CSV table of C-alpha atoms in Angstrom, one decimal:
chain,number,residue,atom,x,y,z
A,1,UNK,CA,-11.8,-9.4,-8.4
A,2,UNK,CA,-13.0,-7.2,-11.3
A,3,UNK,CA,-16.7,-7.0,-10.4
A,4,UNK,CA,-18.3,-3.6,-9.8
A,5,UNK,CA,-18.0,-2.6,-6.1
A,6,UNK,CA,-20.1,-0.1,-4.2
A,7,UNK,CA,-18.3,1.7,-1.4
A,8,UNK,CA,-19.6,0.7,2.0
A,9,UNK,CA,-21.1,3.3,4.3
A,10,UNK,CA,-18.1,3.5,6.6
A,11,UNK,CA,-15.9,4.4,3.6
A,12,UNK,CA,-18.3,7.0,2.1
A,13,UNK,CA,-18.8,8.5,5.6
A,14,UNK,CA,-15.1,8.7,6.1
A,15,UNK,CA,-14.4,10.3,2.7
A,16,UNK,CA,-17.2,12.8,3.3
A,17,UNK,CA,-15.9,13.7,6.7
A,18,UNK,CA,-12.4,14.2,5.3
A,19,UNK,CA,-13.6,16.4,2.4
A,20,UNK,CA,-12.5,13.7,-0.1
A,21,UNK,CA,-13.9,12.5,-3.4
A,22,UNK,CA,-13.2,10.1,-6.3
A,23,UNK,CA,-13.6,6.8,-4.4
A,24,UNK,CA,-12.0,3.7,-6.0
A,25,UNK,CA,-12.0,0.1,-4.9
A,26,UNK,CA,-8.4,-1.1,-4.8
A,27,UNK,CA,-8.2,-4.6,-3.3
A,28,UNK,CA,-9.4,-7.3,-1.0
A,29,UNK,CA,-7.1,-9.5,0.9
A,30,UNK,CA,-6.6,-11.7,3.9
A,31,UNK,CA,-4.3,-10.1,6.6
A,32,UNK,CA,-1.1,-12.1,6.9
A,33,UNK,CA,1.1,-12.1,10.0
A,34,UNK,CA,3.8,-10.1,8.1
A,35,UNK,CA,1.3,-7.3,7.4
A,36,UNK,CA,1.1,-6.4,11.1
A,37,UNK,CA,4.7,-7.3,12.1
A,38,UNK,CA,6.8,-4.3,13.2
A,39,UNK,CA,9.9,-6.1,12.0
A,40,UNK,CA,8.5,-6.3,8.4
A,41,UNK,CA,7.3,-2.7,8.6
A,42,UNK,CA,5.3,-3.0,5.4
A,43,UNK,CA,1.7,-3.8,4.4
A,44,UNK,CA,1.6,-5.8,1.2
A,45,UNK,CA,-0.9,-5.0,-1.6
A,46,UNK,CA,-2.0,-7.9,-3.9
A,47,UNK,CA,-0.2,-7.5,-7.3
A,48,UNK,CA,-3.2,-8.2,-9.6
A,49,UNK,CA,-5.4,-5.7,-7.8
A,50,UNK,CA,-2.6,-3.1,-7.9
A,51,UNK,CA,-2.2,-3.5,-11.6
A,52,UNK,CA,-6.0,-3.5,-12.4
A,53,UNK,CA,-7.3,-0.9,-9.9
A,54,UNK,CA,-4.6,1.3,-8.4
A,55,UNK,CA,-2.1,2.0,-11.2
A,56,UNK,CA,-4.9,3.4,-13.6
A,57,UNK,CA,-6.0,6.0,-11.0
A,58,UNK,CA,-2.5,7.4,-10.5
A,59,UNK,CA,-0.9,10.2,-12.5
A,60,UNK,CA,2.4,9.5,-14.2
A,61,UNK,CA,4.3,11.5,-11.5
A,62,UNK,CA,2.6,9.4,-8.8
A,63,UNK,CA,3.5,6.2,-10.6
A,64,UNK,CA,7.1,7.3,-10.8
A,65,UNK,CA,7.2,8.3,-7.1
A,66,UNK,CA,5.8,4.9,-6.1
A,67,UNK,CA,8.2,3.1,-8.5
A,68,UNK,CA,5.1,1.7,-10.4
A,69,UNK,CA,6.4,2.5,-13.9
A,70,UNK,CA,7.7,-0.2,-16.2
A,71,UNK,CA,7.1,-3.9,-15.8
A,72,UNK,CA,6.2,-5.4,-12.5
A,73,UNK,CA,8.6,-8.3,-12.7
A,74,UNK,CA,11.3,-9.0,-10.2
A,75,UNK,CA,14.6,-7.2,-10.9
A,76,UNK,CA,17.3,-9.6,-12.0
A,77,UNK,CA,20.9,-9.4,-10.9
A,78,UNK,CA,23.4,-8.3,-13.5
A,79,UNK,CA,26.4,-10.3,-12.6
A,80,UNK,CA,27.9,-12.0,-9.6
A,81,UNK,CA,30.9,-9.6,-9.7
A,82,UNK,CA,28.7,-6.5,-9.9
A,83,UNK,CA,26.7,-7.8,-6.9
A,84,UNK,CA,29.8,-8.5,-4.9
A,85,UNK,CA,31.1,-5.0,-5.6
A,86,UNK,CA,27.8,-3.5,-4.6
A,87,UNK,CA,27.8,-5.4,-1.3
A,88,UNK,CA,31.3,-4.0,-0.4
A,89,UNK,CA,30.2,-0.4,-0.8
A,90,UNK,CA,26.6,-0.8,0.5
A,91,UNK,CA,26.3,0.2,4.1
A,92,UNK,CA,22.5,-0.1,4.5
A,93,UNK,CA,19.5,-1.1,2.4
A,94,UNK,CA,18.5,1.0,-0.5
A,95,UNK,CA,16.1,3.9,0.3
A,96,UNK,CA,12.9,3.1,-1.7
A,97,UNK,CA,11.4,6.5,-1.2
A,98,UNK,CA,7.8,6.3,-2.2
A,99,UNK,CA,4.6,8.2,-2.8
A,100,UNK,CA,3.3,9.9,0.4
A,101,UNK,CA,-0.2,8.6,1.2
A,102,UNK,CA,-2.6,8.9,4.1
A,103,UNK,CA,-4.0,5.6,5.4
A,104,UNK,CA,-7.2,5.7,7.4
A,105,UNK,CA,-8.4,2.8,9.6
A,106,UNK,CA,-12.1,2.1,9.9
A,107,UNK,CA,-12.2,4.1,13.2
A,108,UNK,CA,-10.8,7.1,11.3
A,109,UNK,CA,-7.3,7.0,12.8
A,110,UNK,CA,-4.9,8.3,10.2
A,111,UNK,CA,-1.3,7.3,9.4
A,112,UNK,CA,1.2,9.1,7.1
A,113,UNK,CA,2.9,6.5,5.1
A,114,UNK,CA,4.4,5.8,1.6
A,115,UNK,CA,3.4,3.6,-1.3
A,116,UNK,CA,6.2,1.9,-3.2
A,117,UNK,CA,7.3,-1.2,-5.0
A,118,UNK,CA,10.2,-3.3,-3.8
A,119,UNK,CA,13.0,-3.9,-6.3
A,120,UNK,CA,13.6,-7.6,-5.4
A,121,UNK,CA,10.1,-9.0,-5.2
A,122,UNK,CA,8.3,-6.3,-7.3
A,123,UNK,CA,5.7,-6.4,-4.6
A,124,UNK,CA,3.8,-3.2,-3.9
A,125,UNK,CA,3.7,-2.1,-0.3
A,126,UNK,CA,2.6,0.6,2.0
A,127,UNK,CA,5.4,1.3,4.5
A,128,UNK,CA,6.7,3.9,7.0
A,129,UNK,CA,7.3,4.6,10.6
A,130,UNK,CA,3.6,5.1,11.4
A,131,UNK,CA,2.7,1.6,10.2
A,132,UNK,CA,3.0,0.4,13.8
A,133,UNK,CA,0.2,2.7,14.7
A,134,UNK,CA,-1.9,1.4,11.8
A,135,UNK,CA,-1.4,-2.1,13.1
A,136,UNK,CA,-2.5,-1.0,16.6
A,137,UNK,CA,-5.5,1.2,15.7
A,138,UNK,CA,-6.9,-0.9,12.9
A,139,UNK,CA,-7.8,-3.7,15.3
A,140,UNK,CA,-6.9,-6.2,12.5
A,141,UNK,CA,-5.5,-9.6,13.2
A,142,UNK,CA,-4.0,-12.4,11.1
A,143,UNK,CA,-6.7,-14.1,9.0
A,144,UNK,CA,-9.1,-11.1,8.8
A,145,UNK,CA,-10.5,-10.3,5.4
A,146,UNK,CA,-10.2,-6.7,4.5
A,147,UNK,CA,-11.0,-4.2,1.7
A,148,UNK,CA,-8.9,-1.3,0.6
A,149,UNK,CA,-10.4,1.8,-0.9
A,150,UNK,CA,-8.6,4.8,-2.3
A,151,UNK,CA,-9.8,8.4,-2.6
A,152,UNK,CA,-8.5,11.9,-3.2
A,153,UNK,CA,-8.4,14.6,-0.6
A,154,UNK,CA,-7.2,17.9,-2.0
A,155,UNK,CA,-5.3,16.0,-4.7
A,156,UNK,CA,-3.5,13.7,-2.2
A,157,UNK,CA,-3.9,10.0,-2.4
A,158,UNK,CA,-5.6,8.4,0.6
A,159,UNK,CA,-6.6,4.8,1.5
A,160,UNK,CA,-9.3,3.5,3.7
A,161,UNK,CA,-8.5,0.0,5.0
A,162,UNK,CA,-10.8,-2.2,7.1
A,163,UNK,CA,-13.1,-5.1,7.4
A,164,UNK,CA,-16.1,-5.1,5.0
Protein backbone atom coordinates (compact mmCIF):
# COMPACT_ATOMS: atom_id res chain seq x y z
CA UNK A 1 0.00 0.00 0.00
CA UNK A 2 2.78 2.46 0.84
CA UNK A 3 5.35 1.50 -1.78
CA UNK A 4 6.54 4.03 -4.33
CA UNK A 5 4.34 4.06 -7.41
CA UNK A 6 5.18 5.23 -10.90
CA UNK A 7 2.20 6.58 -12.82
CA UNK A 8 1.34 4.35 -15.78
CA UNK A 9 1.53 5.74 -19.30
CA UNK A 10 -2.25 6.03 -19.68
CA UNK A 11 -2.33 8.30 -16.61
CA UNK A 12 0.61 10.48 -17.65
CA UNK A 13 -0.81 10.80 -21.18
CA UNK A 14 -4.23 11.80 -19.79
CA UNK A 15 -2.71 14.36 -17.37
CA UNK A 16 -0.56 15.86 -20.16
CA UNK A 17 -3.53 16.06 -22.56
CA UNK A 18 -5.61 17.80 -19.87
CA UNK A 19 -2.88 20.30 -19.00
CA UNK A 20 -2.56 18.80 -15.53
CA UNK A 21 0.35 18.27 -13.16
CA UNK A 22 1.26 17.01 -9.68
CA UNK A 23 0.27 13.33 -10.11
CA UNK A 24 -0.28 11.32 -6.92
CA UNK A 25 -1.12 7.67 -6.42
CA UNK A 26 -4.25 7.48 -4.26
CA UNK A 27 -5.50 3.90 -3.99
CA UNK A 28 -5.93 0.47 -5.42
CA UNK A 29 -9.05 -1.55 -4.85
CA UNK A 30 -11.30 -4.22 -6.21
CA UNK A 31 -14.56 -2.98 -7.70
CA UNK A 32 -17.55 -4.00 -5.63
CA UNK A 33 -21.07 -4.35 -7.00
CA UNK A 34 -22.11 -1.30 -4.92
CA UNK A 35 -19.46 0.90 -6.61
CA UNK A 36 -21.31 0.59 -9.91
CA UNK A 37 -24.89 0.48 -8.59
CA UNK A 38 -27.09 3.40 -9.58
CA UNK A 39 -29.09 2.87 -6.38
CA UNK A 40 -26.00 3.34 -4.20
CA UNK A 41 -24.83 6.34 -6.26
CA UNK A 42 -21.37 6.39 -4.70
CA UNK A 43 -17.87 5.10 -5.39
CA UNK A 44 -16.15 4.04 -2.16
CA UNK A 45 -12.48 4.93 -1.52
CA UNK A 46 -10.48 2.65 0.81
CA UNK A 47 -10.07 4.37 4.20
CA UNK A 48 -6.35 3.63 4.79
CA UNK A 49 -5.39 4.89 1.33
CA UNK A 50 -7.44 8.06 1.79
CA UNK A 51 -5.73 8.83 5.08
CA UNK A 52 -2.22 8.05 3.79
CA UNK A 53 -2.36 9.36 0.21
CA UNK A 54 -5.30 11.69 -0.44
CA UNK A 55 -5.69 13.81 2.70
CA UNK A 56 -2.04 15.00 2.70
CA UNK A 57 -2.36 16.43 -0.82
CA UNK A 58 -5.48 18.48 -0.02
CA UNK A 59 -5.53 22.04 1.27
CA UNK A 60 -7.32 22.74 4.55
CA UNK A 61 -10.22 24.30 2.62
CA UNK A 62 -10.50 21.21 0.39
CA UNK A 63 -10.48 18.94 3.46
CA UNK A 64 -13.29 20.98 4.98
CA UNK A 65 -15.33 20.90 1.76
CA UNK A 66 -14.93 17.11 1.58
CA UNK A 67 -15.67 16.67 5.33
CA UNK A 68 -12.21 15.14 5.78
CA UNK A 69 -11.25 17.19 8.85
CA UNK A 70 -11.20 15.73 12.33
CA UNK A 71 -11.13 12.05 13.12
CA UNK A 72 -12.29 9.42 10.68
CA UNK A 73 -14.39 7.45 13.16
CA UNK A 74 -18.09 6.82 12.76
CA UNK A 75 -20.27 9.52 14.24
CA UNK A 76 -22.13 8.32 17.33
CA UNK A 77 -25.68 9.14 18.18
CA UNK A 78 -26.18 11.53 21.08
CA UNK A 79 -29.35 10.15 22.67
CA UNK A 80 -32.37 8.17 21.62
CA UNK A 81 -34.60 11.16 22.36
CA UNK A 82 -32.53 13.49 20.23
CA UNK A 83 -32.58 10.98 17.37
CA UNK A 84 -36.35 10.54 17.63
CA UNK A 85 -36.81 14.32 17.52
CA UNK A 86 -34.50 14.55 14.51
CA UNK A 87 -36.49 11.88 12.64
CA UNK A 88 -39.72 13.82 13.18
CA UNK A 89 -38.41 16.98 11.54
CA UNK A 90 -36.22 15.37 8.91
CA UNK A 91 -37.89 15.16 5.52
CA UNK A 92 -34.98 13.80 3.49
CA UNK A 93 -31.38 12.71 3.99
CA UNK A 94 -28.74 15.23 4.98
CA UNK A 95 -27.07 17.01 2.09
CA UNK A 96 -23.42 16.02 2.33
CA UNK A 97 -22.18 18.62 -0.12
CA UNK A 98 -18.64 17.78 -0.99
CA UNK A 99 -15.56 18.95 -2.82
CA UNK A 100 -16.15 19.27 -6.58
CA UNK A 101 -13.82 16.95 -8.51
CA UNK A 102 -13.44 15.80 -12.10
CA UNK A 103 -13.13 12.03 -12.55
CA UNK A 104 -11.63 10.65 -15.76
CA UNK A 105 -12.01 7.11 -17.02
CA UNK A 106 -9.18 5.37 -18.80
CA UNK A 107 -10.78 6.26 -22.16
CA UNK A 108 -10.69 9.95 -21.06
CA UNK A 109 -14.43 10.33 -20.49
CA UNK A 110 -14.92 12.91 -17.71
CA UNK A 111 -17.53 13.19 -14.97
CA UNK A 112 -18.16 16.10 -12.64
CA UNK A 113 -18.66 14.67 -9.17
CA UNK A 114 -18.05 15.39 -5.48
CA UNK A 115 -15.68 13.96 -2.90
CA UNK A 116 -17.09 13.65 0.62
CA UNK A 117 -17.15 11.56 3.79
CA UNK A 118 -20.40 10.02 5.02
CA UNK A 119 -21.32 10.82 8.62
CA UNK A 120 -22.58 7.38 9.62
CA UNK A 121 -19.86 5.12 8.25
CA UNK A 122 -17.05 7.70 8.03
CA UNK A 123 -16.38 6.23 4.58
CA UNK A 124 -14.94 8.51 1.91
CA UNK A 125 -16.84 8.42 -1.37
CA UNK A 126 -17.09 10.03 -4.76
CA UNK A 127 -20.74 10.74 -5.54
CA UNK A 128 -23.01 12.70 -7.81
CA UNK A 129 -25.51 12.57 -10.63
CA UNK A 130 -22.87 11.80 -13.26
CA UNK A 131 -21.63 8.68 -11.45
CA UNK A 132 -23.94 6.60 -13.64
CA UNK A 133 -21.96 7.81 -16.66
CA UNK A 134 -18.70 6.86 -14.97
CA UNK A 135 -20.08 3.35 -14.39
CA UNK A 136 -21.08 3.14 -18.06
CA UNK A 137 -17.95 4.64 -19.65
CA UNK A 138 -15.31 3.14 -17.38
CA UNK A 139 -16.14 -0.36 -18.65
CA UNK A 140 -15.41 -1.65 -15.14
CA UNK A 141 -17.19 -4.62 -13.65
CA UNK A 142 -17.44 -6.22 -10.25
CA UNK A 143 -14.17 -7.91 -9.29
CA UNK A 144 -11.92 -5.71 -11.47
CA UNK A 145 -8.77 -4.44 -9.81
CA UNK A 146 -8.28 -0.69 -10.32
CA UNK A 147 -5.91 2.12 -9.46
CA UNK A 148 -6.87 5.67 -8.58
CA UNK A 149 -4.56 8.57 -9.34
CA UNK A 150 -5.09 12.24 -8.50
CA UNK A 151 -3.70 15.30 -10.23
CA UNK A 152 -4.23 19.05 -10.41
CA UNK A 153 -5.58 20.89 -13.41
CA UNK A 154 -5.64 24.63 -12.94
CA UNK A 155 -5.75 24.08 -9.18
CA UNK A 156 -8.77 21.76 -9.40
CA UNK A 157 -8.59 18.22 -8.05
CA UNK A 158 -9.00 15.50 -10.67
CA UNK A 159 -8.94 11.70 -10.51
CA UNK A 160 -7.95 9.13 -13.12
CA UNK A 161 -9.53 5.76 -12.38
CA UNK A 162 -8.95 2.58 -14.35
CA UNK A 163 -7.39 -0.84 -14.57
CA UNK A 164 -3.59 -0.86 -14.20
